[in-house]
Coordinates of C-alpha atoms and ligand atoms in Angstrom, one line a residue:
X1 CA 2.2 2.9 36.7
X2 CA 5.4 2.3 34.9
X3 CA 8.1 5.2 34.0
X4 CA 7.3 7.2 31.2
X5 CA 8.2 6.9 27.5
X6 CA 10.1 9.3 26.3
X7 CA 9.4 10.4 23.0
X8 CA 12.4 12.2 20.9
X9 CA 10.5 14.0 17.7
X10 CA 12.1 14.9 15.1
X11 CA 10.0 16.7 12.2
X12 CA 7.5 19.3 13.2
X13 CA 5.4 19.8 10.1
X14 CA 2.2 18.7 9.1
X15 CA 2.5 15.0 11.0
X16 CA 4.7 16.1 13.7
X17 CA 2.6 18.9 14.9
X18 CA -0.6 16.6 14.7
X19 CA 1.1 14.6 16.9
X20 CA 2.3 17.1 19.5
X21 CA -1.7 18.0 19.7
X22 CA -2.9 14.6 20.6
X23 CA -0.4 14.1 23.1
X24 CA -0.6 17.3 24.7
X25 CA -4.9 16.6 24.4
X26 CA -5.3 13.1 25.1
X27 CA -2.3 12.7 27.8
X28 CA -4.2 10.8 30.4
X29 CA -6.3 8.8 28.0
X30 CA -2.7 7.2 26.3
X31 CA -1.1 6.4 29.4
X32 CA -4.4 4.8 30.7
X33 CA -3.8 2.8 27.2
X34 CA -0.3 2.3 27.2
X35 CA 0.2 1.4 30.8
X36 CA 2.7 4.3 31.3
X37 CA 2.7 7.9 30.4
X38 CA 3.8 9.1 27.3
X39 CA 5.9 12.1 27.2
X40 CA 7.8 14.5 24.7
X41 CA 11.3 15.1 26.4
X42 CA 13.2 17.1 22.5
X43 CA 12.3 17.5 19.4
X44 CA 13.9 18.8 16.3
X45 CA 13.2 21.1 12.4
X46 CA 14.5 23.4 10.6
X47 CA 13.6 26.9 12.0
X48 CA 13.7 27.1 16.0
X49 CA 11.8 30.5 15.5
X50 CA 8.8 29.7 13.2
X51 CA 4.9 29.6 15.1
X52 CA 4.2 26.4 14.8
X53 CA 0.5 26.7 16.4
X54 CA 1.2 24.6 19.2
X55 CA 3.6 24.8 23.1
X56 CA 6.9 23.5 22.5
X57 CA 8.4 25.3 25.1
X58 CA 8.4 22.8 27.3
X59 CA 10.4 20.6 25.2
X60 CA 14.2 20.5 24.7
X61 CA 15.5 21.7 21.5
X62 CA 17.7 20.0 18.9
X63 CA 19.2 21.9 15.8
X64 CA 20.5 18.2 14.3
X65 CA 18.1 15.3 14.4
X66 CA 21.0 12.7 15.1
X67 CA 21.8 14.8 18.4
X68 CA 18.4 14.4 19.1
X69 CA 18.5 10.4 19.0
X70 CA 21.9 10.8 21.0
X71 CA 20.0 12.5 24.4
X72 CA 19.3 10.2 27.6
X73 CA 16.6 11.1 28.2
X74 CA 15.3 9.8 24.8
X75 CA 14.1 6.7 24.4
X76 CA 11.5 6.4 21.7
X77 CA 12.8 8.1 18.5
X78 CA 9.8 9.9 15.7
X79 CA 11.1 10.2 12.5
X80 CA 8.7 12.8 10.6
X81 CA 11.1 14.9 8.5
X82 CA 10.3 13.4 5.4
X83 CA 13.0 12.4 2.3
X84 CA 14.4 8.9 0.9
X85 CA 17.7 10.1 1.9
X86 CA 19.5 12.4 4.3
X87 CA 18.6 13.7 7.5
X88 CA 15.6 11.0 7.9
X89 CA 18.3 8.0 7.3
X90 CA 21.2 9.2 9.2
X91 CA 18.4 9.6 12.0
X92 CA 16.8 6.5 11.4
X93 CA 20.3 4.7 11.7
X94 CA 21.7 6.0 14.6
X95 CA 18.4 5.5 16.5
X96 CA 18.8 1.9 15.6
X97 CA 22.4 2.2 16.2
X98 CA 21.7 3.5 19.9
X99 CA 19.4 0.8 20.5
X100 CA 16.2 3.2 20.5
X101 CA 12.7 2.0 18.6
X102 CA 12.3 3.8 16.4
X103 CA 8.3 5.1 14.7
X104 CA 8.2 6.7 11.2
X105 CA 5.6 8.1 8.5
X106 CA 8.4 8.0 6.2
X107 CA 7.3 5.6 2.9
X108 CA 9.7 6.8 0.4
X109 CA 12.8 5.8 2.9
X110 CA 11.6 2.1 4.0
X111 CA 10.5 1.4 0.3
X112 CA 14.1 2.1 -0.7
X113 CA 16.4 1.1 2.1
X114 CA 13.8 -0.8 4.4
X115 CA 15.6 -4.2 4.4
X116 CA 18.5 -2.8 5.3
X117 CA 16.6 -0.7 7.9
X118 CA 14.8 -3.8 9.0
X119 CA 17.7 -5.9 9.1
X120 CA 19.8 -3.5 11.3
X121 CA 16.3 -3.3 13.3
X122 CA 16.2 -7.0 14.5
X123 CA 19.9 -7.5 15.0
X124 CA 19.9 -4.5 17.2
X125 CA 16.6 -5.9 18.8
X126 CA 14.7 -2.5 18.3
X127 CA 11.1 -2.3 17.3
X128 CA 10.9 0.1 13.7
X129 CA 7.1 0.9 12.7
X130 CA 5.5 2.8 10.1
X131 CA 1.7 2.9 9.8
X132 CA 1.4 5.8 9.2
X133 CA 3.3 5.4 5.8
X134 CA 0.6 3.7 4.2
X135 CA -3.3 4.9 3.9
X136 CA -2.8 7.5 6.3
X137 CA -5.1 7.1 9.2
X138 CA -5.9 3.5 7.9
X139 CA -4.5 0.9 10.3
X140 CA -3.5 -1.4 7.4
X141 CA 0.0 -2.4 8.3
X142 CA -1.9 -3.9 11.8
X143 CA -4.6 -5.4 9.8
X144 CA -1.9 -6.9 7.6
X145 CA 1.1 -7.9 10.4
X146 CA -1.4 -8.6 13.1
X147 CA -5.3 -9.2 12.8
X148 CA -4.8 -11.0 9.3
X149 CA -1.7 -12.5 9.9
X150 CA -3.4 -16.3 9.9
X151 CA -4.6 -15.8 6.1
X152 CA -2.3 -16.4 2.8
X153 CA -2.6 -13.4 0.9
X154 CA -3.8 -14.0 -2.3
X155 CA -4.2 -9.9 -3.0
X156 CA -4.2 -6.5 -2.1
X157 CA -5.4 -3.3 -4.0
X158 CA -6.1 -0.1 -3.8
X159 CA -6.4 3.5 -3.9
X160 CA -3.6 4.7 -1.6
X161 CA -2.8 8.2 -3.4
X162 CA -5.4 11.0 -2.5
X163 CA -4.1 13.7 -4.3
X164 CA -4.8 12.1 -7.9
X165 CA -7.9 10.3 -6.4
X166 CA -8.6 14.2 -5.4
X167 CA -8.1 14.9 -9.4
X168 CA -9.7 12.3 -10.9
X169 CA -12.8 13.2 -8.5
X170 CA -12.5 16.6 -9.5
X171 CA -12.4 16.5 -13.4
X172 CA -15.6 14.2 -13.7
X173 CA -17.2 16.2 -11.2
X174 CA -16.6 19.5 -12.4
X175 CA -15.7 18.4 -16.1
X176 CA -12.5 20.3 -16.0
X177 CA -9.1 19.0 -17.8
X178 CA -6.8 17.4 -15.9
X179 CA -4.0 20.8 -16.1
X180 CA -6.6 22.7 -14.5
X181 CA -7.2 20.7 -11.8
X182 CA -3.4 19.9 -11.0
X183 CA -3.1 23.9 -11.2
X184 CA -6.0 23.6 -8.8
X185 CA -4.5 20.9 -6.3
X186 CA -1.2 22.7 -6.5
X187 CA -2.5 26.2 -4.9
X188 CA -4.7 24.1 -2.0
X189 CA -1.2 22.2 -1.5
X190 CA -2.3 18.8 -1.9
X191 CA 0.6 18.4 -4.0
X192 CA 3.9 17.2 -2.6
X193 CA 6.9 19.3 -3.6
X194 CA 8.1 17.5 -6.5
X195 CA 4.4 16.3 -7.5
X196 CA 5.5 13.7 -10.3
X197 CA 5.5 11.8 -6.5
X198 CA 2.1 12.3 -6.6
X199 CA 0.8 12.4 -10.0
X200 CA 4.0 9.8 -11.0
X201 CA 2.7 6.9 -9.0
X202 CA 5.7 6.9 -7.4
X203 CA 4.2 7.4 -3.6
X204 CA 1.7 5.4 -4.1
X205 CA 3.9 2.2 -5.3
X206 CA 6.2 3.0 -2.2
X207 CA 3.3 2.2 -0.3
X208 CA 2.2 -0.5 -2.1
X209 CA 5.8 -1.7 -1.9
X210 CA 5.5 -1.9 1.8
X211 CA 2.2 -3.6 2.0
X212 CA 3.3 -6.3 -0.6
X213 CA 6.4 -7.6 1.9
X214 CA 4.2 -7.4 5.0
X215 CA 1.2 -9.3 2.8
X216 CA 3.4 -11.6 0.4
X217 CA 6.8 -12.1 2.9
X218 CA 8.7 -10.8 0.4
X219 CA 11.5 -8.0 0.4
X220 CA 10.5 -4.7 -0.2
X221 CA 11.5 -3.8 -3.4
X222 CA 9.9 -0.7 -4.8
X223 CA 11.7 -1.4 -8.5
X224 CA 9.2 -4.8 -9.2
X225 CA 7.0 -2.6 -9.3
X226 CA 5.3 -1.4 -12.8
X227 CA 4.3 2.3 -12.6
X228 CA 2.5 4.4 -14.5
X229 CA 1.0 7.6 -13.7
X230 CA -2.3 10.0 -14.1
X231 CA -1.0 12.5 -16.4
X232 CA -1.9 11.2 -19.8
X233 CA -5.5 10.8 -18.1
X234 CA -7.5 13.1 -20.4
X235 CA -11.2 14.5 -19.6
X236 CA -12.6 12.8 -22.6
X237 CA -11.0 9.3 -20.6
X238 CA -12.8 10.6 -17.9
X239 CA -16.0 10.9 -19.9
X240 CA -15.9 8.1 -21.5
X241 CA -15.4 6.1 -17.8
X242 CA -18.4 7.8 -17.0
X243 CA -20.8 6.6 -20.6
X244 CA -19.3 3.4 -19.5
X245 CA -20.3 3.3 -15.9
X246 CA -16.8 3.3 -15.3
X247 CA -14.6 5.4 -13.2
X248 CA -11.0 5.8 -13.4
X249 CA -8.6 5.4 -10.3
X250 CA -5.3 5.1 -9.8
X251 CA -4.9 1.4 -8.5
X252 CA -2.2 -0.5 -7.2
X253 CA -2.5 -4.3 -7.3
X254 CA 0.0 -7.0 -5.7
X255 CA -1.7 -9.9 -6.8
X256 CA 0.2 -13.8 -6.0
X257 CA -0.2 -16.2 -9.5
X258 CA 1.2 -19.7 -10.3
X259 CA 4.4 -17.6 -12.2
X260 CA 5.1 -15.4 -8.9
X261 CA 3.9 -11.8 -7.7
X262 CA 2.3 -9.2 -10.1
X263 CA 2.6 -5.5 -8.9
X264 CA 1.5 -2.8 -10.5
X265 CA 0.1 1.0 -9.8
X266 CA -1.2 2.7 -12.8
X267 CA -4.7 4.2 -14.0
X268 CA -7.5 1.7 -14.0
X269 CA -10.8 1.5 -14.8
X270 CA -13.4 0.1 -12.0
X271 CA -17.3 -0.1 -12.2
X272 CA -18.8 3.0 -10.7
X273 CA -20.9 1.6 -8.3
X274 CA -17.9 -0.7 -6.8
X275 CA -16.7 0.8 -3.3
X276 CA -13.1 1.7 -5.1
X277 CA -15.7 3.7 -8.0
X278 CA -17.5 5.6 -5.4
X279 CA -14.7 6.4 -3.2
X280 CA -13.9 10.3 -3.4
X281 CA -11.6 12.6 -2.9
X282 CA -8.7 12.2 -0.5
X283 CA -10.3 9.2 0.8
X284 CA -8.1 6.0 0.3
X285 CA -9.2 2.1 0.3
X286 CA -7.5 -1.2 0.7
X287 CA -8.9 -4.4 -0.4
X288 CA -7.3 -7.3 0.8
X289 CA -7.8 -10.9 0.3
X290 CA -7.3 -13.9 1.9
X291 CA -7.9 -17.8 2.3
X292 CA -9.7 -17.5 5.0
X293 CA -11.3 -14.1 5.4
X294 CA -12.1 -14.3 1.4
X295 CA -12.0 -10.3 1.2
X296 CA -11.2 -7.3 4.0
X297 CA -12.0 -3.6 2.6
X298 CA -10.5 -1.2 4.8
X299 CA -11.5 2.8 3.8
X300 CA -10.5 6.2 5.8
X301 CA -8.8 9.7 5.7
X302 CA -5.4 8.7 3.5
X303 CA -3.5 11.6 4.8
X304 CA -3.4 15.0 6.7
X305 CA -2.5 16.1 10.4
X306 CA -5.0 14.1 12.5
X307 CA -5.3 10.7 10.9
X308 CA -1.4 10.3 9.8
X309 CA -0.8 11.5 13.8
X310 CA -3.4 9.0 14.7
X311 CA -1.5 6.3 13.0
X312 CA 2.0 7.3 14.5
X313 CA 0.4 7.5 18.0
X314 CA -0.9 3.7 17.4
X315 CA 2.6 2.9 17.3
X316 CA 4.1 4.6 19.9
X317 CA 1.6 2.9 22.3
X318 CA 2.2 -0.5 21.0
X319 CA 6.2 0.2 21.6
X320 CA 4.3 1.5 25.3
X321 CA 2.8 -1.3 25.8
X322 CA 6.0 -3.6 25.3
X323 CA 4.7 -5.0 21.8
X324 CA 7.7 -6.0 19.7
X325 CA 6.8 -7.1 15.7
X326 CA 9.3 -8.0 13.3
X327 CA 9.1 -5.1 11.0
X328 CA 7.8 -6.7 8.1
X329 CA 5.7 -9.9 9.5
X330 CA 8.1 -11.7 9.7
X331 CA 12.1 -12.7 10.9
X332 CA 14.5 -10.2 7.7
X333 CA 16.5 -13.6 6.6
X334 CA 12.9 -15.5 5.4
X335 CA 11.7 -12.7 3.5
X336 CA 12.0 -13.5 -0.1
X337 CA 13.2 -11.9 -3.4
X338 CA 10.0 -10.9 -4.9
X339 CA 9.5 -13.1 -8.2
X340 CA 8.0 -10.2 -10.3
X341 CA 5.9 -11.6 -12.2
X342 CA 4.4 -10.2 -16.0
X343 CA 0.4 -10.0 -15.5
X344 CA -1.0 -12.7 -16.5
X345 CA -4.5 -12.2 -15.7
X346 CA -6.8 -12.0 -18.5
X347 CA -8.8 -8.4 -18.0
X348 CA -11.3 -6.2 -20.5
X349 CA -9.2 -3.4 -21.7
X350 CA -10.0 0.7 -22.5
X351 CA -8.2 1.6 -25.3
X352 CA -8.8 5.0 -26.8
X353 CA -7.3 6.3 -29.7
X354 CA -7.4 9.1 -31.8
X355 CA -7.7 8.0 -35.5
X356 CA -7.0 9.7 -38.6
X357 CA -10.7 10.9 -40.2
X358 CA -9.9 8.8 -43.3
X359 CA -11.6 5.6 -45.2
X360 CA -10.4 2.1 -44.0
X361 CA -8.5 4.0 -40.6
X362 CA -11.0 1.9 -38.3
X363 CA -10.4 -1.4 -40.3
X364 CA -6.6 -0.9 -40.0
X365 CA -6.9 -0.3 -36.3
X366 CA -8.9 -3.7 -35.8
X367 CA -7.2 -5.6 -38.0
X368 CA -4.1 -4.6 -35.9
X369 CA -6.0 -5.9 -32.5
X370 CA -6.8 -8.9 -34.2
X371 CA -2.6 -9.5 -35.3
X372 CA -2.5 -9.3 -31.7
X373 CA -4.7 -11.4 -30.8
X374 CA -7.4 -8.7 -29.1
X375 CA -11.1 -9.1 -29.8
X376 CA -12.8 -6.1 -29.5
X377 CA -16.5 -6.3 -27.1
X378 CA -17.2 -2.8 -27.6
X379 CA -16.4 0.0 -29.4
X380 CA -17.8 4.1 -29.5
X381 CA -16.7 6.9 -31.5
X382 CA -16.9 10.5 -30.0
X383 CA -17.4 12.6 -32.5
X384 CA -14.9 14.7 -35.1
X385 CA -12.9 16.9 -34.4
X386 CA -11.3 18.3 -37.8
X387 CA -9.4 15.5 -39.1
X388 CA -9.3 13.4 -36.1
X389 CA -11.9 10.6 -34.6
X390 CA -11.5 10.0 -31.1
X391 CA -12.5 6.4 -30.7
X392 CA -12.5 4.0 -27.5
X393 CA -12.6 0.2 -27.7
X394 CA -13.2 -2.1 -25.1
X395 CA -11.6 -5.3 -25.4
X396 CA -13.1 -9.0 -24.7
X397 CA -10.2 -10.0 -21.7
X398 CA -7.1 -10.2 -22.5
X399 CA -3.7 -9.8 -21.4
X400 CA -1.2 -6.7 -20.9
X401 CA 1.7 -8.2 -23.1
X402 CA -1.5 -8.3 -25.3
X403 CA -2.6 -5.0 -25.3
X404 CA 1.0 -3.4 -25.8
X405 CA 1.4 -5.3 -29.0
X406 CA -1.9 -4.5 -30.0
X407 CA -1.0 -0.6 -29.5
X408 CA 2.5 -1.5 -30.8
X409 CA 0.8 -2.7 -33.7
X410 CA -1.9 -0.2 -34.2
X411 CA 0.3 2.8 -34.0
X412 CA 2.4 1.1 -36.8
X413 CA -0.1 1.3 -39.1
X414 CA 0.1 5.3 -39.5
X415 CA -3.9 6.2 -39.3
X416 CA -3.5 7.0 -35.2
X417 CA -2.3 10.8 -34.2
X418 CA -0.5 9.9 -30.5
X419 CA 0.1 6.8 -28.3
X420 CA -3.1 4.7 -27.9
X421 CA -4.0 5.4 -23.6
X422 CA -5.0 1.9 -22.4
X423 CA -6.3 1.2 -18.8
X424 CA -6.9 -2.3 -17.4
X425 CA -10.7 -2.5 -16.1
X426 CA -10.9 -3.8 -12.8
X427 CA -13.6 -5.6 -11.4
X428 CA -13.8 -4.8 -8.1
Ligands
NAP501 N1 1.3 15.2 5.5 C1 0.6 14.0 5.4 O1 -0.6 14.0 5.3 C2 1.4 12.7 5.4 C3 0.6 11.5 5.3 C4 1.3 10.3 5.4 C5 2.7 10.3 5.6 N2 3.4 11.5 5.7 C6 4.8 11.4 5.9 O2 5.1 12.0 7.1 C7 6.4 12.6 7.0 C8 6.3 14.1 7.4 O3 5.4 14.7 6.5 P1 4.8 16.2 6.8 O4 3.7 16.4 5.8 O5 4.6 16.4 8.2 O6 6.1 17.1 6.2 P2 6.3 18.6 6.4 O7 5.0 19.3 6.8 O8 7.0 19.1 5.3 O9 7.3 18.7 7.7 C9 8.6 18.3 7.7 C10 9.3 18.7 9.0 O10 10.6 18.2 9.0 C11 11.5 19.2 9.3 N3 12.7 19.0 8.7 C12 13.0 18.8 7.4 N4 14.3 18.6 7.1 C13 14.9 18.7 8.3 C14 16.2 18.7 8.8 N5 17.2 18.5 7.9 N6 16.5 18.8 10.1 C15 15.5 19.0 11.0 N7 14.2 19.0 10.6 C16 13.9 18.9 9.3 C17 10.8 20.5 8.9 O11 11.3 21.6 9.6 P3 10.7 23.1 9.4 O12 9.3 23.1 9.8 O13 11.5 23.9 10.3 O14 11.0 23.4 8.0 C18 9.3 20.2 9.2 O15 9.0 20.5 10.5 C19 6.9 12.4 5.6 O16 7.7 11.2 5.5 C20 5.6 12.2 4.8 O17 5.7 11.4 3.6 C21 2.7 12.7 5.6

């Protein structure tokens, strides 16, 4: 058998202690796997004192992650600290710097600096993977890069955020509003430490950002695209999903049209029976399609110490086993400036509004949608409260320039208390 990889970790929370266990568990299986035994020579975090639930004694200890890259007896680097900025990119730098491959669960910091990252990568001729930053346990970033890599990607989708999956789940379930259930996801720490990461969209389109360049060739650039978050999602939203057999999720799409590549994560509407309507929880989905498989779903754990370890381990055994991948798909200098594109695509559209409980309010509203250029399909009221008349309309299809001068319109007509909440409904 071959000499031993040498695994440098730095980051020794949720991830990095998942990984520690598998190696320390499944020793013999990986190097059976990897041709070569994989060891932990160092690792690094904050506190040197804190139980961490697992041996590290055996390990040498670094108090700065960039000495930690800097040891010979280091050759694979783990980068599993966490942050955009800081420690995780000086690390990630000098690694490639020293000429070490370097594995990471890091999303935020390869959605924001990965071309650089990528580009230092291949001239330095060091591998730089990531599964683990996307879907969790979900091997998508192979199933992208490696199984589909024959197909053009016409689209991929999904639920990649299972916190606010975890809170839409919740309120329907338990009919609660969706402050209580943050409060709620907040003391189980699902949340991240700043959660508008979370409940912003904003982890969720880093992923998505990542998925894009592998699926589309294009450079990862987390600004194309369009974000919108969960927290104007209201219970009566989530009701009236439900009447509707509706559910709502937040989705990102990168979809590839004649005008260039649409990317968007924001709160959608899908039919409740579809896999993305039924999917629950902290479980996360990709759909992915392609010109020659037509359409992939790939569903699993989206996060937490076993499946995120799972994923990082996948790497390290493919760096084992001598496996070198450009980090996006494909050679840094062809990937292209992503065209963002407007969306085109003609959808049905939720709108629901609260309306002023007064003769002609409903007539103004419509007549609005029609200056627009909206047709209405269907449309419920929910009741009074006071002077108010909640009200939700569902659109024939149309598009999001559309719908914004629709709501643009209807809210300049003075009979609507608030913002208009519209959602794109998805078909699956
Ligand atoms: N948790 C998940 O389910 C999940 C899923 C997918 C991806 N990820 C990604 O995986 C990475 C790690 O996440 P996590 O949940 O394991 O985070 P975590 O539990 O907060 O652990 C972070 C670790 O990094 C160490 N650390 C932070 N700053 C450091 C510094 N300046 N120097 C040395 N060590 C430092 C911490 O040390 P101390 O322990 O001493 O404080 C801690 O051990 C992140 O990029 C995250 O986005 C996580």
């Amino acid at each position: 058998m071959s000499s031993p990889l040498r695994l440098g970790i730095a980051g020794l929370g949720t991830v990095g202690v998942g990984l520690v266990r598998i190696i320390q568990r499944n020793a013999d299986l990986l190097a059976l796997r990897a041709g070569r035994p994989i060891e932990i020579t160092a690792v690094c975090a904050r506190s040197r004192t804190r139980n961490r639930g697992v041996d590290i004694s055996g390990y040498a200890w670094e108090d700065d992650p960039v000495t930690l890259v800097r040891r010979d007896d280091v050759d694979l680097v783990v980068e599993l600290m966490g942050g955009e900025n800081g420690p995780a990119k000086a690390l990630t730098e000098a690694a490639i710097a020293a000429g070490k491959d370097v594995v990471t669960a890091n999303k935020a910091l390869l959605a924001m600096h990965g071309l650089d990252l990528a580009r230092a990568a291949e001239e330095a001729g060091v591998a730089l993977r990531f599964e683990a930053a996307v879907a969790g346990g979900i091997p998508v970033i192979k199933a992208l890069s490696e199984g589909l890599a024959g197909n053009r990607i016409s689209c991929v989708k999904g639920v990649m955020n299972g916190t606010c999956n975890y809170i839409l789940t919740r309120m329907e379930d338990a009919g609660l509003p969706y402050e209580t259930v943050f409060e709620e996801a907040n003391q189980l720490g699902y949340l991240e430490a700043d959660p508008t990461l979370d409940v912003g969209g904003i982890d969720a389109a880093h992923k998505l950002t990542l998925l894009s360049a592998i699926a589309f060739g294009v450079q990862p650039d987390f600004d194309a695209i369009t974000t919108t978050g969960i927290e104007r999602i209201s219970i009566e939203d989530i009701r009236a999903a439900a009447d509707l057999r509706l559910r709502i999720k937040l989705l990102g799409v990168a979809r590839l049209s004649g005008r260039g590549l649409e990317q968007s994560m924001s709160p959608c509407l899908v039919p409740a029976d579809s896999p993305l309507g039924q999917l629950k929880g902290g479980t996360n989905m990709v759909v992915i399609e392609g010109d020659a498989i037509e359409q992939v779903i790939l569903r699993g754990p989206g996060a937490g110490e076993g499946p995120t370890a799972s994923a990082v381990i996948g790497d390290i055994i493919d760096i084992a086993r001598g496996l070198r991948l450009p980090v996006f798909g494909q050679p840094v200098a062809t990937l292209q400036p992503a065209v963002s594109a407007r969306a085109t695509a003609a959808k049905p559209w939720y709108l629901r509004m609260t309306l002023l409980d007064k003769p002609g309010a409903l007539a103004k509203v419509a007549e609005a949608l029609g200056n627009a250029g909206v047709s209405i399909n269907r449309m419920r009221q929910y009741g009074h409260e006071d002077t108010r008349a909640p009200v939700v309309i569902i659109t024939h299809k149309t598009t999001r320039d559309a719908i914004d001068h629709a709501a643009s319109l209807a809210l300049a007509t003075g009979v609507l208390v608030g913002e208009p909440v519209a959602m794109a409904i998805e078909a699956d």
